[in-house]
Each structure stands twice: as structure tokens, then as C-alpha cells.
PDB file of C-alpha atoms in Angstrom:
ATOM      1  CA  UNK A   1     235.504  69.100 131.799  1.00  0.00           C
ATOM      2  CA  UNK A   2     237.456  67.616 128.721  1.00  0.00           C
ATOM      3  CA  UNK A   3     235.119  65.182 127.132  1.00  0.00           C
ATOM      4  CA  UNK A   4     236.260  62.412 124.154  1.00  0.00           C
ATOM      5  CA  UNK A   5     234.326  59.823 122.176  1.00  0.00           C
ATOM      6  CA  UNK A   6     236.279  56.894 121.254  1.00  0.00           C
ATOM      7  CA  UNK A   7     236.715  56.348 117.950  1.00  0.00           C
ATOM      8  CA  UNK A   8     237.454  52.726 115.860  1.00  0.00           C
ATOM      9  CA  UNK A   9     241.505  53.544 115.798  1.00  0.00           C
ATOM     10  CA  UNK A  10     241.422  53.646 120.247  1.00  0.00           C
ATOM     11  CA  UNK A  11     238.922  50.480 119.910  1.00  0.00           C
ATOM     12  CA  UNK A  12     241.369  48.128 122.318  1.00  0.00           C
ATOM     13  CA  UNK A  13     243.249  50.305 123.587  1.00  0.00           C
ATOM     14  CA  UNK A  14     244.862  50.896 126.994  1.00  0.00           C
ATOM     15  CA  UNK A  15     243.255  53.648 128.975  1.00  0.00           C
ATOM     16  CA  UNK A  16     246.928  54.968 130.120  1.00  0.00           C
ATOM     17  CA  UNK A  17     247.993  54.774 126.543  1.00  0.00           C
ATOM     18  CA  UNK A  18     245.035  56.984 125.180  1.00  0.00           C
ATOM     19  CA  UNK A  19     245.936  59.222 127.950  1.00  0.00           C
ATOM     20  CA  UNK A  20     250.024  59.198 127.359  1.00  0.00           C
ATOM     21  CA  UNK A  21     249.266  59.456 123.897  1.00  0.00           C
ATOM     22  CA  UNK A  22     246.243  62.522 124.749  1.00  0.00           C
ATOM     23  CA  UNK A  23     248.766  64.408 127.320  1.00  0.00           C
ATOM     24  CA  UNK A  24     252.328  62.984 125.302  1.00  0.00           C
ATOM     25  CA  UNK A  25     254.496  65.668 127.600  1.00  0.00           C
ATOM     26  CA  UNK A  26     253.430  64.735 130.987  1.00  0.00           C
ATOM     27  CA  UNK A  27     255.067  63.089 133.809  1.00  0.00           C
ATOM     28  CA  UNK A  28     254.499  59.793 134.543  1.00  0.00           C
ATOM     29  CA  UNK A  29     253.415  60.342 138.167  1.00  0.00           C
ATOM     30  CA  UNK A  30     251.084  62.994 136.983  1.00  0.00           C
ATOM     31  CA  UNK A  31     249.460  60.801 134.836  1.00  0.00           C
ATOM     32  CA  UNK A  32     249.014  57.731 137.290  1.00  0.00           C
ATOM     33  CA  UNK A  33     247.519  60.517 139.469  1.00  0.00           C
ATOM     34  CA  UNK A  34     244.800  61.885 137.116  1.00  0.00           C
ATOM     35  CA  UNK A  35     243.705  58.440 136.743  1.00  0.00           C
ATOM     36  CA  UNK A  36     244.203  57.234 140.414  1.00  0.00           C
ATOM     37  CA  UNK A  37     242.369  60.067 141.851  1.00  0.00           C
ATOM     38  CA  UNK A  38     239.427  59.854 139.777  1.00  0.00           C
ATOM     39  CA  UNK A  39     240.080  62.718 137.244  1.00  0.00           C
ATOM     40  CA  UNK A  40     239.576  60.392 134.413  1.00  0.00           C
ATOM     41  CA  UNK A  41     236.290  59.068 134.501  1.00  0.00           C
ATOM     42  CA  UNK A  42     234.789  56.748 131.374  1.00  0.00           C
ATOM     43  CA  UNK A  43     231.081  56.597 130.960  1.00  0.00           C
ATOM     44  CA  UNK A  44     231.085  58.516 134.080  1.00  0.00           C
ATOM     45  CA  UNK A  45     232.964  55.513 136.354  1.00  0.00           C
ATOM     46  CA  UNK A  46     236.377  55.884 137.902  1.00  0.00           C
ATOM     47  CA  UNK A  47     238.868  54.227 135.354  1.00  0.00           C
ATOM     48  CA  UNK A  48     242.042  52.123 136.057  1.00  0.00           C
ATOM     49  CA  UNK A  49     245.532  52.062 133.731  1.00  0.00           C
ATOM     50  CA  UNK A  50     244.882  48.359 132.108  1.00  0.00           C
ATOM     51  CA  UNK A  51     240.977  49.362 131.260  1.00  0.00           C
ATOM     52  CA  UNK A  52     240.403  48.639 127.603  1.00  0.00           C
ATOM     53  CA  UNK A  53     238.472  51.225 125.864  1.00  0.00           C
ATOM     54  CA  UNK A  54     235.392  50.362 123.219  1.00  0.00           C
ATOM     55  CA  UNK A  55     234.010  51.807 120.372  1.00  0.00           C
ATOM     56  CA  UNK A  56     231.920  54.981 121.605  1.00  0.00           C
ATOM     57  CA  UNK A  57     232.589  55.150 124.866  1.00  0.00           C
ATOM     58  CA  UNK A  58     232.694  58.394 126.785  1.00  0.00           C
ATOM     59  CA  UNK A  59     236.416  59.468 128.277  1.00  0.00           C
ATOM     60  CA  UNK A  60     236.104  62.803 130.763  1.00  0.00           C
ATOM     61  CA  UNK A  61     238.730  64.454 131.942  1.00  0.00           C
ATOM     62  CA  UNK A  62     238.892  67.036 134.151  1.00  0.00           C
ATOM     63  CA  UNK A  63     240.032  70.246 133.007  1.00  0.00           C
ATOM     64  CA  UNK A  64     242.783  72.433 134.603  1.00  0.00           C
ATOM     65  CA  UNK A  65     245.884  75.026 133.341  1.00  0.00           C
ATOM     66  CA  UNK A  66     248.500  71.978 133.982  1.00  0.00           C
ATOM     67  CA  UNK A  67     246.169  69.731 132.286  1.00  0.00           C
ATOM     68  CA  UNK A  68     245.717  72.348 129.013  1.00  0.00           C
ATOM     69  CA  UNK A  69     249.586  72.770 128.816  1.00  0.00           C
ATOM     70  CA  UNK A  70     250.550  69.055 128.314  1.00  0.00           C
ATOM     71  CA  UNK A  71     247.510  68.430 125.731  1.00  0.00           C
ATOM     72  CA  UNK A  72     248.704  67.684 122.169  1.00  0.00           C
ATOM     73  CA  UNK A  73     248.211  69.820 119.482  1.00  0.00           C
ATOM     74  CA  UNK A  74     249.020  67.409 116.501  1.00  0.00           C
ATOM     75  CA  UNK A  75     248.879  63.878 116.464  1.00  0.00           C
ATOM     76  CA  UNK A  76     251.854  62.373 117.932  1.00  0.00           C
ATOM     77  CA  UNK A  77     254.224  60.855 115.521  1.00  0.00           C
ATOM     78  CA  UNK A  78     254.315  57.382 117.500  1.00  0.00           C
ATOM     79  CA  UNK A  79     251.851  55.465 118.629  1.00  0.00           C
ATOM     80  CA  UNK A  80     252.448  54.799 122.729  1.00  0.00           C
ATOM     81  CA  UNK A  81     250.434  51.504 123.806  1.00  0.00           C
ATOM     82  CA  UNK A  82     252.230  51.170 127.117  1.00  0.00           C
ATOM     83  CA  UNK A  83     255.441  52.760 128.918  1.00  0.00           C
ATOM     84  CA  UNK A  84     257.039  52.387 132.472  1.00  0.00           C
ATOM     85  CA  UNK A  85     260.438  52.964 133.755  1.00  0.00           C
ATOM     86  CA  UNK A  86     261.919  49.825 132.168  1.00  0.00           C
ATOM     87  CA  UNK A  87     260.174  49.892 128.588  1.00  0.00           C
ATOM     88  CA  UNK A  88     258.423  51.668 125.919  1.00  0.00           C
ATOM     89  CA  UNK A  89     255.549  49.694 123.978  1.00  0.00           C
ATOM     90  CA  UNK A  90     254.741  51.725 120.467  1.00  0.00           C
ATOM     91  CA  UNK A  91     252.623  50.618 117.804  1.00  0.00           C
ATOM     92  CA  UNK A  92     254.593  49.978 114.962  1.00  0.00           C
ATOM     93  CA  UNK A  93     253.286  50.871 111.198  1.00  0.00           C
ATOM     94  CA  UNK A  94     253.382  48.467 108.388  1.00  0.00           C
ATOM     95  CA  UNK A  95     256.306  49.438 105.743  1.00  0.00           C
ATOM     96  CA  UNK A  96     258.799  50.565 109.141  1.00  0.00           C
ATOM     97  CA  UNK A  97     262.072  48.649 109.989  1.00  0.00           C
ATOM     98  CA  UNK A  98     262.774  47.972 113.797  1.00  0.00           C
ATOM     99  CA  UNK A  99     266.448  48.692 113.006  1.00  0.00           C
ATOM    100  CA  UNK A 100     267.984  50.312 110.963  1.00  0.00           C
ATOM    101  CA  UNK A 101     269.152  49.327 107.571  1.00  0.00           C
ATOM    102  CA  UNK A 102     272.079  49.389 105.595  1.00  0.00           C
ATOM    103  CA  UNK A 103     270.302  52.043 103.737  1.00  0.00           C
ATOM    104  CA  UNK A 104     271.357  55.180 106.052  1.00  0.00           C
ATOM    105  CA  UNK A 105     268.480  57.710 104.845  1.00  0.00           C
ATOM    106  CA  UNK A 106     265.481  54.953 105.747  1.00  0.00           C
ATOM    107  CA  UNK A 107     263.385  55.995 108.450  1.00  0.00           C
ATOM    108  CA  UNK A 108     263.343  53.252 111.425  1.00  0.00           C
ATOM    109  CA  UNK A 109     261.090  52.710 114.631  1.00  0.00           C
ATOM    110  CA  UNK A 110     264.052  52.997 116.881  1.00  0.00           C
ATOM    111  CA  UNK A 111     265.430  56.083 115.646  1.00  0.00           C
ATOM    112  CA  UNK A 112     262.062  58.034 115.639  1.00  0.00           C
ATOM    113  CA  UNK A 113     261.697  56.245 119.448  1.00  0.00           C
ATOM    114  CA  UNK A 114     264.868  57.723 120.893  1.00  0.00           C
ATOM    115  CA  UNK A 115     264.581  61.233 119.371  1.00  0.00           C
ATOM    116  CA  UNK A 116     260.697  61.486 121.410  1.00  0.00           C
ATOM    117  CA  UNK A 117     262.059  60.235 124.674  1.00  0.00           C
ATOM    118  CA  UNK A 118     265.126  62.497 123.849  1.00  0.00           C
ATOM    119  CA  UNK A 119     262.816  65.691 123.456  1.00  0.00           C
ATOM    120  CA  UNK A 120     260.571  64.873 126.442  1.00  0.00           C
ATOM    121  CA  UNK A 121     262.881  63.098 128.740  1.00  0.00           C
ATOM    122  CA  UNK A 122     266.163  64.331 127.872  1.00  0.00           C
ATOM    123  CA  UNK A 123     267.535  60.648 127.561  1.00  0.00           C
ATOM    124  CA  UNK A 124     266.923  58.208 124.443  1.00  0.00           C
ATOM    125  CA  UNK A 125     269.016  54.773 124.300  1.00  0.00           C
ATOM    126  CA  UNK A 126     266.514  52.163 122.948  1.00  0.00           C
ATOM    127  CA  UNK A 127     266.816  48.097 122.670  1.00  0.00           C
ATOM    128  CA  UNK A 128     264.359  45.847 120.898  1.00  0.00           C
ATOM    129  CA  UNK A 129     263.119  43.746 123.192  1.00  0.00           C
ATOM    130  CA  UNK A 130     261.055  41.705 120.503  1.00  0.00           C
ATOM    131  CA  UNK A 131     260.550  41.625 116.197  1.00  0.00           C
ATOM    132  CA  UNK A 132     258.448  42.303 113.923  1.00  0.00           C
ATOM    133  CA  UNK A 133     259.018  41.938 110.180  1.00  0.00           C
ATOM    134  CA  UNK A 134     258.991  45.420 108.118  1.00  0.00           C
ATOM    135  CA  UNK A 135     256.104  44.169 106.901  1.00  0.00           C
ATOM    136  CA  UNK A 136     253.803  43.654 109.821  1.00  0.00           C
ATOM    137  CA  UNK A 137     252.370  46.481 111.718  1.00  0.00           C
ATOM    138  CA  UNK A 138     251.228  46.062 115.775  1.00  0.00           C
ATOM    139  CA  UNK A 139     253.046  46.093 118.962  1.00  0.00           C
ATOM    140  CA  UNK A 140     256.839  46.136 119.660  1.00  0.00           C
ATOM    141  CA  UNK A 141     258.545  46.756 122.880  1.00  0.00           C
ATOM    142  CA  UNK A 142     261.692  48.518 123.559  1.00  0.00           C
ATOM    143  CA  UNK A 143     263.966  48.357 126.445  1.00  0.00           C
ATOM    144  CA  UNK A 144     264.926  51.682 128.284  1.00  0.00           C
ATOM    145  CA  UNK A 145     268.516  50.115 129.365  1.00  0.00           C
ATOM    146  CA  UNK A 146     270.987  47.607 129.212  1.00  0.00           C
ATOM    147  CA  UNK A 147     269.693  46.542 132.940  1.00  0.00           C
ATOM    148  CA  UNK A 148     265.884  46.692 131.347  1.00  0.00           C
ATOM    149  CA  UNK A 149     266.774  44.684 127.703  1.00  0.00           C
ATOM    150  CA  UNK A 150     268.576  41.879 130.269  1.00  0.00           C
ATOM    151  CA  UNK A 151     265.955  41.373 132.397  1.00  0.00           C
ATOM    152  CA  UNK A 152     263.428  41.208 129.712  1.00  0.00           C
ATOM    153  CA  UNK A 153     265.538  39.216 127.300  1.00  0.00           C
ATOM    154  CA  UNK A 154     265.406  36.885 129.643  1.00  0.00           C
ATOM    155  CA  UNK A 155     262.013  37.108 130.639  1.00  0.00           C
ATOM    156  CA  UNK A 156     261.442  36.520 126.653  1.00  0.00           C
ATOM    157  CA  UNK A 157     263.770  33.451 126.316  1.00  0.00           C
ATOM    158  CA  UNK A 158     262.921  31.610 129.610  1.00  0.00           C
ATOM    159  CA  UNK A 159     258.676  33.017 129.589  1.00  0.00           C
ATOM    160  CA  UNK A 160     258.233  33.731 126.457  1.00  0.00           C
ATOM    161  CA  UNK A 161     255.704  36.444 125.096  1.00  0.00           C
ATOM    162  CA  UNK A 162     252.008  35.676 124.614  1.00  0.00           C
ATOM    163  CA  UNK A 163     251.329  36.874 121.062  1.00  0.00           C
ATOM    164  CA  UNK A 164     247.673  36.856 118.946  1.00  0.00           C
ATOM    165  CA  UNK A 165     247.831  38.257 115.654  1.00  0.00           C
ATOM    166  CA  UNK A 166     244.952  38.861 113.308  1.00  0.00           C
ATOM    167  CA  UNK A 167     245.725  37.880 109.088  1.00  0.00           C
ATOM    168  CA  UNK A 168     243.878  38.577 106.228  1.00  0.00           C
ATOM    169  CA  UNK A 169     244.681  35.332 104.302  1.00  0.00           C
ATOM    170  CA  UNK A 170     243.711  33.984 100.107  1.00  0.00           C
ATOM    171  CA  UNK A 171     240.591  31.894 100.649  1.00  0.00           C
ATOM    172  CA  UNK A 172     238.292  29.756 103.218  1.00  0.00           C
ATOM    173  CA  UNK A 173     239.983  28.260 105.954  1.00  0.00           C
ATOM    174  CA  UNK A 174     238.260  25.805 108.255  1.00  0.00           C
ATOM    175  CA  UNK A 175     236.877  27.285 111.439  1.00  0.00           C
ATOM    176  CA  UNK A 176     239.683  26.295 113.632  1.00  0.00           C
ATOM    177  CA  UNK A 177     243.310  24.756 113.085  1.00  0.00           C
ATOM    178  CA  UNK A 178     246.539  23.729 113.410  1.00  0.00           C
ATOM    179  CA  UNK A 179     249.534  24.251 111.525  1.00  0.00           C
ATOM    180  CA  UNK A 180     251.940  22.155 112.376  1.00  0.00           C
ATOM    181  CA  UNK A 181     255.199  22.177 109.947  1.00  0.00           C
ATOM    182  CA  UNK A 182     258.862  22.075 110.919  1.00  0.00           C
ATOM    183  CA  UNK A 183     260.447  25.153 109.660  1.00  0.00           C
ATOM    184  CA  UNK A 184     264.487  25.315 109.288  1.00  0.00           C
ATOM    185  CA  UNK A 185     264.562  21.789 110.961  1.00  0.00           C
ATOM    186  CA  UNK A 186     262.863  23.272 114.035  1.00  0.00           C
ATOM    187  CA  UNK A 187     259.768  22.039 115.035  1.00  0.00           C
ATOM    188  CA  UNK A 188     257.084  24.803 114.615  1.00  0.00           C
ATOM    189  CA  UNK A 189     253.466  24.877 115.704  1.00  0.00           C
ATOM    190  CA  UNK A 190     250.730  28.311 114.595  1.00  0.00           C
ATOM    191  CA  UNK A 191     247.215  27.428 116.137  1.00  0.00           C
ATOM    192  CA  UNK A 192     244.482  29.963 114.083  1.00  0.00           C
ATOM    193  CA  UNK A 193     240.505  30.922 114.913  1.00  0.00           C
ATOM    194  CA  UNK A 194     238.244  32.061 111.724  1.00  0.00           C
ATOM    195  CA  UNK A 195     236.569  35.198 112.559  1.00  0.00           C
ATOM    196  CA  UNK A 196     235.426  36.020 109.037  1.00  0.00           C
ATOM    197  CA  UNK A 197     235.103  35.175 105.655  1.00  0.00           C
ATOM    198  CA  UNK A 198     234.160  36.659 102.092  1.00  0.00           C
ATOM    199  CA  UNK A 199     235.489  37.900  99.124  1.00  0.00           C
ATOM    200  CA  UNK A 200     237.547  35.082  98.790  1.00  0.00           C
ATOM    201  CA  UNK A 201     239.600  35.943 101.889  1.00  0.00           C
ATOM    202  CA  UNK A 202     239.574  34.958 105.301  1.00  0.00           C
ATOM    203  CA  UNK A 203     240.283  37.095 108.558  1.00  0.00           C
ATOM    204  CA  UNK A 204     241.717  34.857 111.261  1.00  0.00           C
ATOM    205  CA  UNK A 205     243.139  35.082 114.840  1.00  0.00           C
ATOM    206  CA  UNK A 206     246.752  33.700 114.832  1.00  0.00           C
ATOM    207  CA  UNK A 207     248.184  31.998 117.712  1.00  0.00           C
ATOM    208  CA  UNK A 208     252.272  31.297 117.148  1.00  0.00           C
ATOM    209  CA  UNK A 209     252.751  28.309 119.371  1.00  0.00           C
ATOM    210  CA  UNK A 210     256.341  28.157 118.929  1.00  0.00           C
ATOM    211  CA  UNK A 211     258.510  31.544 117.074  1.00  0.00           C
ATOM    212  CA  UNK A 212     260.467  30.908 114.542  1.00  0.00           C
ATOM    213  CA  UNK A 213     261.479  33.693 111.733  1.00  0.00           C
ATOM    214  CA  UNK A 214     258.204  34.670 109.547  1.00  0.00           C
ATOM    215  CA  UNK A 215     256.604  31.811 110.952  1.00  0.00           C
ATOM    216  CA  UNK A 216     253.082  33.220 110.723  1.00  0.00           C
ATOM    217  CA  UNK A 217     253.992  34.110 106.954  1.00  0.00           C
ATOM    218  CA  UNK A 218     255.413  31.114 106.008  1.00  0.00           C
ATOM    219  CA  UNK A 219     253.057  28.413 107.722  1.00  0.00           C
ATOM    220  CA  UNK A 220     249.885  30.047 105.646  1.00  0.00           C
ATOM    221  CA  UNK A 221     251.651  30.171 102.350  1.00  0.00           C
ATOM    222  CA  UNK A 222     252.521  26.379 103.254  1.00  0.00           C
ATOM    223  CA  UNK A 223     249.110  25.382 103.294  1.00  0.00           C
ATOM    224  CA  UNK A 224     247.817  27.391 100.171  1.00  0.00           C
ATOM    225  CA  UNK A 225     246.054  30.197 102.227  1.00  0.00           C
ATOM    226  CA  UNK A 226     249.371  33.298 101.706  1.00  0.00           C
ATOM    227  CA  UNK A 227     248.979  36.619 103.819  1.00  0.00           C
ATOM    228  CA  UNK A 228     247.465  39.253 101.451  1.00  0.00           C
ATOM    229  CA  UNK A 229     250.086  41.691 100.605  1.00  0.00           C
ATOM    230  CA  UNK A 230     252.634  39.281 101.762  1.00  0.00           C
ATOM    231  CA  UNK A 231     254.799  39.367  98.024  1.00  0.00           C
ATOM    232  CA  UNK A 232     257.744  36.935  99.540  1.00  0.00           C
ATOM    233  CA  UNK A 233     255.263  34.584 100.409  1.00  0.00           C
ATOM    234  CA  UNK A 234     253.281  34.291  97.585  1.00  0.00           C
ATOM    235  CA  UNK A 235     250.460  36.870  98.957  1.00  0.00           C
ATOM    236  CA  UNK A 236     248.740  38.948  95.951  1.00  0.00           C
ATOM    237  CA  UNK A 237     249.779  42.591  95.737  1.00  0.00           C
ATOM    238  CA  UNK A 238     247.719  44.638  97.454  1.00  0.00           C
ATOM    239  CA  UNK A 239     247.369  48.551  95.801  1.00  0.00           C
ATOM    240  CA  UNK A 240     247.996  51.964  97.912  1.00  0.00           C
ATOM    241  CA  UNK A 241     248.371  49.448 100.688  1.00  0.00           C
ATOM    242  CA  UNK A 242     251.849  49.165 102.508  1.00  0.00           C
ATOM    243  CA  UNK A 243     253.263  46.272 104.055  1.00  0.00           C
ATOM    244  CA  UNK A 244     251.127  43.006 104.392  1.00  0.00           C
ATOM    245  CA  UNK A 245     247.680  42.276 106.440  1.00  0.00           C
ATOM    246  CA  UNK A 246     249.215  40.977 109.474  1.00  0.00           C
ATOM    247  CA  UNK A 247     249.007  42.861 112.713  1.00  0.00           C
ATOM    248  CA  UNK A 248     250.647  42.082 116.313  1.00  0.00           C
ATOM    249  CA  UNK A 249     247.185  42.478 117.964  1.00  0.00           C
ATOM    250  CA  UNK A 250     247.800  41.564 121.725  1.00  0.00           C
ATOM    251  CA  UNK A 251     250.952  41.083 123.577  1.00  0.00           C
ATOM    252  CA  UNK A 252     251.029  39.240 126.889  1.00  0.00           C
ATOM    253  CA  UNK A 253     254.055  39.158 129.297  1.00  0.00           C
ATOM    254  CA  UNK A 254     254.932  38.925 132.836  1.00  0.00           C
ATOM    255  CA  UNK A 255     256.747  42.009 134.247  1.00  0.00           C
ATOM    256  CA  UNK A 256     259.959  41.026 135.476  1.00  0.00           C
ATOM    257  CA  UNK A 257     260.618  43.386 137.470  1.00  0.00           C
ATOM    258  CA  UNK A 258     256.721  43.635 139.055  1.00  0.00           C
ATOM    259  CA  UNK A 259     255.671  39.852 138.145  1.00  0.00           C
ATOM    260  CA  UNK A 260     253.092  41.147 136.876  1.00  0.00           C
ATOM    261  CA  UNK A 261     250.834  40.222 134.139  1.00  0.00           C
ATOM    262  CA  UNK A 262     250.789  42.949 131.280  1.00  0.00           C
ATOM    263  CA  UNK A 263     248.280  42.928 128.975  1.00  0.00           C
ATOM    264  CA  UNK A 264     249.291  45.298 125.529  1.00  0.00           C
ATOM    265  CA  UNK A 265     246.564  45.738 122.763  1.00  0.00           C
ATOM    266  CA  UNK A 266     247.322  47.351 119.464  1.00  0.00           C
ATOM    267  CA  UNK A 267     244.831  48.795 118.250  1.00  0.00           C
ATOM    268  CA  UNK A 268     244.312  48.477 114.260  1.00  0.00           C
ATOM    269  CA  UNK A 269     245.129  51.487 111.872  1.00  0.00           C
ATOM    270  CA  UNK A 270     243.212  53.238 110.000  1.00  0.00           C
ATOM    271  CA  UNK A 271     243.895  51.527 106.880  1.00  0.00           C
ATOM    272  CA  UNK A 272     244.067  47.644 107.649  1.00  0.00           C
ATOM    273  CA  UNK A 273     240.645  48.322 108.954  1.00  0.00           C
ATOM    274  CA  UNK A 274     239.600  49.222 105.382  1.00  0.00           C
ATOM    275  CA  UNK A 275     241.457  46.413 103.612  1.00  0.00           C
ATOM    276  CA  UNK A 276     239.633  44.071 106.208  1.00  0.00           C
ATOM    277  CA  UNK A 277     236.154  45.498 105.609  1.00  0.00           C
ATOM    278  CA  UNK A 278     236.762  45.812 102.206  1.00  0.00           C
ATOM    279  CA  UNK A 279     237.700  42.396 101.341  1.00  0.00           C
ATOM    280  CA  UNK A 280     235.575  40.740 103.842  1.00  0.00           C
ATOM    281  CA  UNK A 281     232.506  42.536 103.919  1.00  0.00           C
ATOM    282  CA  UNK A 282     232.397  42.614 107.381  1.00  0.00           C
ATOM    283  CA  UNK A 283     230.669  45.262 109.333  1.00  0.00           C
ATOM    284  CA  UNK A 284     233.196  47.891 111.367  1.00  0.00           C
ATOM    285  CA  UNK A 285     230.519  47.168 114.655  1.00  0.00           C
ATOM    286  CA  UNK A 286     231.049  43.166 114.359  1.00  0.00           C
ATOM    287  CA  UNK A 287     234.825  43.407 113.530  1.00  0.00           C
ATOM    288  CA  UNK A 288     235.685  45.824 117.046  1.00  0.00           C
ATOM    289  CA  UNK A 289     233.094  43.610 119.191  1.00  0.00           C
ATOM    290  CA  UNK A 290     234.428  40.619 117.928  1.00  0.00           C
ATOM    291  CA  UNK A 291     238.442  42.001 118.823  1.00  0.00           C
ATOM    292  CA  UNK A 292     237.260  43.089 122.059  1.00  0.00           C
ATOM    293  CA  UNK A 293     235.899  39.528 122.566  1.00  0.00           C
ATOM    294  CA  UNK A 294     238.975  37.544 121.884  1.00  0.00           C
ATOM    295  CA  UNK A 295     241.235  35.777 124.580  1.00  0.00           C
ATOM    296  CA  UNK A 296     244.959  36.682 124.618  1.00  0.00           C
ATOM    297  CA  UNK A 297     247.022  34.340 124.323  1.00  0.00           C
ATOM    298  CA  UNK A 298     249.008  32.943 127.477  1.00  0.00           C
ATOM    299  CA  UNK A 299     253.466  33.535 127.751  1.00  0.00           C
ATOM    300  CA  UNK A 300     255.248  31.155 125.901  1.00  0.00           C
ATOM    301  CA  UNK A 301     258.691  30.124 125.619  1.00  0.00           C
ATOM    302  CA  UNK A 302     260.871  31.418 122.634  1.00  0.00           C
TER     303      UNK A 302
END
């Protein structure tokens, strides 16, 4: 029997994404199966796909040759948070362009994407489905087709995308608000939760109503409470730190092609985790039990 303790950086995370990311070579089927038939167990109990793993808890697996042969040796380069036959959901790091740039040589999340599904599947074509400023780390989604990137533009423009972030912002906030500010003409609407505060910084929960471009980043420097790291926006530099202190925490969408619900986390790295408990002076236990704790937020239109 395999046995792993779940640390802070799987806090949140899919139990079929610790596994793809655990077993990165395997087949889909064989995966479903391990988990399906029981071979998975955490805390001893039978385990489905969507479970959401905590802090500490106790994943089994059993052990076998097939199993040994598809177990990573290194870390994988991407961070896998869900993946079916229409889509890919990775983890994106602050600092890393969706696209790529006009500068040829810079690294880019769709590049790195198509060159692991090329080496493991033998196929690689990749579509964003939706953004995320360089800046901003947390979940993206990429199409596996022109059929796939239709369907879920689609789903995106007519469904929308239920998105909660988490900021670390300059200053108090109150407890709970509203921003409401039109941005390029276009109405624009961020709802926001206070989880924490100290240091002269606030963590928050971030609920984008509506989605216009850097809406998030702009609505906060609006009211005199900018992202920390955020530069553009008037957010203080932030040292040995890349990108800014926002993270895509939990994406919400309905399947198009199953209708149904899919719940994403994205778990926090390594180092926003730091930046939050070192500006905040908030406890790692009481920052993971209060991010298992909060609602997603509900699909809504673009």
C-alpha cells in the first residue's frame, strides 16, 4: 500500500487531480478505475473524483507493477487541477503569459501545455478557454479542440464562469462589500468577503459580478485598497515575489457537453501562502480551514 499525507500546497484540491498529477502518465480510464473500484481510499473511506482533499489527510493507494510504472519521479512541470476529453484545467503560476508574446524566447502556459499532452498523448493543439492576467496565478482552462473551445466559448458567453478569487489588498476593508464602478463605459460590479486582516493588509474573497479586463485590479485600486504587488495599479512592490497577490481560487462551470456542474479549486502555491501569512499574521491552520469553508461562487454571464 502507497500511503500520502496531504500537505498545505494539495489543501483544496481535487482528488483526481492529486492523482493525475501523482500517476501524470496514466490513462484516463485507468485512473477513473483506481478510484471507482476502491483502490484509492482517504482516511481509509472509498473516495470519489470531485472529493476535495484537507490539510493532513491520509491518501492510500494500492500498490501494484502498473501502478509503480506510471508514478512520477520529479514533480511535474504543470500543475493539472482537472482534465477530460474536451479540456485541460492547469494551475497557472504568477509571472506566466497564457499566450504567447511578441517576445519569441518567453516561456508561455500554452506552449509548456501542448508539449505534455504531446509527450503523453501524442496530440497537443490547445485553446484558452478563459484569462488570466500574467500577473495572477490560479486556474485556467484550455480547450482540447476547435469542437471543445466552441462549445465552451459558448458555454462562457451565454453561462458564464463562476469565479472566487482571494487578494491580498493595502489596508482595512470593511467586512463585506460592493464595488460597484463602471469601467470602460461598461457597467461593472466585484462583490468581496474579509477573511483577514493585519499588517496593514487585508486578505479578501473576491467575487467578479460582471468581467471586464483587470476588473478585480482596477476596482481595488479605485477605492484606495491596490492589490499588493500589483505595480500598474498602484500596488507596492513586493521583493523576491513574482507577479501580484491575486489568485483564481475556485472555478465553477456547467459541462456542456455532460451539464454538469464542475467544481475546479486551485490550490495556493507555495509562496503566496508565505506572502499571506507573512503580511497578515494569520495562522497556516486558520487560512486552509477557512478556504475549505468558503462557497463558490455560482456561473455567470460574461
Amino acid at each position: 500500500m502507497l500511503t500520502y499525507q496531504i500537505d498545505a500546497k494539495d489543501h483544496c484540491r481535487r482528488m483526481d487531480s492529486f492523482m493525475r498529477n501523482l500517476l501524470p502518465t496514466a490513462q484516463f480510464s485507468y485512473l477513473k478505475k483506481l478510484i471507482s473500484s476502491g483502490h484509492v481510499k482517504v482516511n481509509g473511506s472509498p473516495v470519489e473524483a470531485a472529493q476535495l482533499l484537507r490539510f493532513a489527510d491520509q491518501v492510500t493507494l494500492k500498490e501494484s507493477s502498473k501502478t509503480a510504472a506510471f508514478l512520477a519521479r520529479l514533480t511535474p512541470e504543470l500543475d493539472i487541477l482537472f482534465e477530460d476529453s474536451w479540456i485541460i484545467s492547469l494551475n497557472k503560476a504568477p509571472g506566466l503569459s497564457v499566450h504567447r508574446t511578441e517576445d519569441p524566447d518567453e516561456v508561455n502556459l500554452v506552449d509548456l501545455a501542448e508539449a505534455l499532452l504531446q509527450k503523453r498523448d501524442g496530440v497537443g493543439r490547445l485553446r484558452p478557454v478563459n484569462r488570466l492576467d500574467k500577473g495572477t496565478s490560479g486556474a485556467i482552462i484550455l480547450a482540447k479542440s476547435a469542437v471543445a473551445a466552441g462549445m465552451f466559448g459558448k458555454m462562457v458567453q451565454e453561462e458564464g464562469l463562476g469565479k472566487l478569487y482571494l487578494a491580498l489588498v493595502e489596508g482595512k476593508l470593511q467586512k463585506q462589500g460592493v464595488i460597484d464602478a463602471p469601467l470602460d463605459g461598461k457597467e461593472s460590479q466585484t462583490s468581496y468577503l474579509r477573511l483577514f486582516h493585519g499588517g496593514g493588509v487585508s486578505l479578501l474573497a473576491v467575487y467578479p459580478i460582471t468581467g471586464r479586463m483587470h476588473q478585480i485590479r482596477q476596482h481595488f485600486k479605485m477605492i484606495g485598497h491596490p492589490i499588493l504587488g500589483d505595480k500598474r495599479y498602484g500596488g507596492r512592490a513586493l521583493t523576491g515575489f513574482t507577479g501580484h497577490a491575486l489568485h483564481s481560487f475556485k472555478t465553477t462551470l456547467v459541462h456542456p457537453a455532460t451539464r454538469e456542474e464542475v467544481n475546479i479549486p486551485a490550490p495556493l502555491s507555495e509562496q503566496l501562502m508565505r506572502l499571506v501569512s507573512r503580511y497578515s499574521a494569520v495562522s497556516e491552520k486558520d487560512l486552509l480551514d477557512t478556504m475549505h469553508q468558503l462557497p463558490a461562487a455560482g456561473p455567470l454571464p460574461a
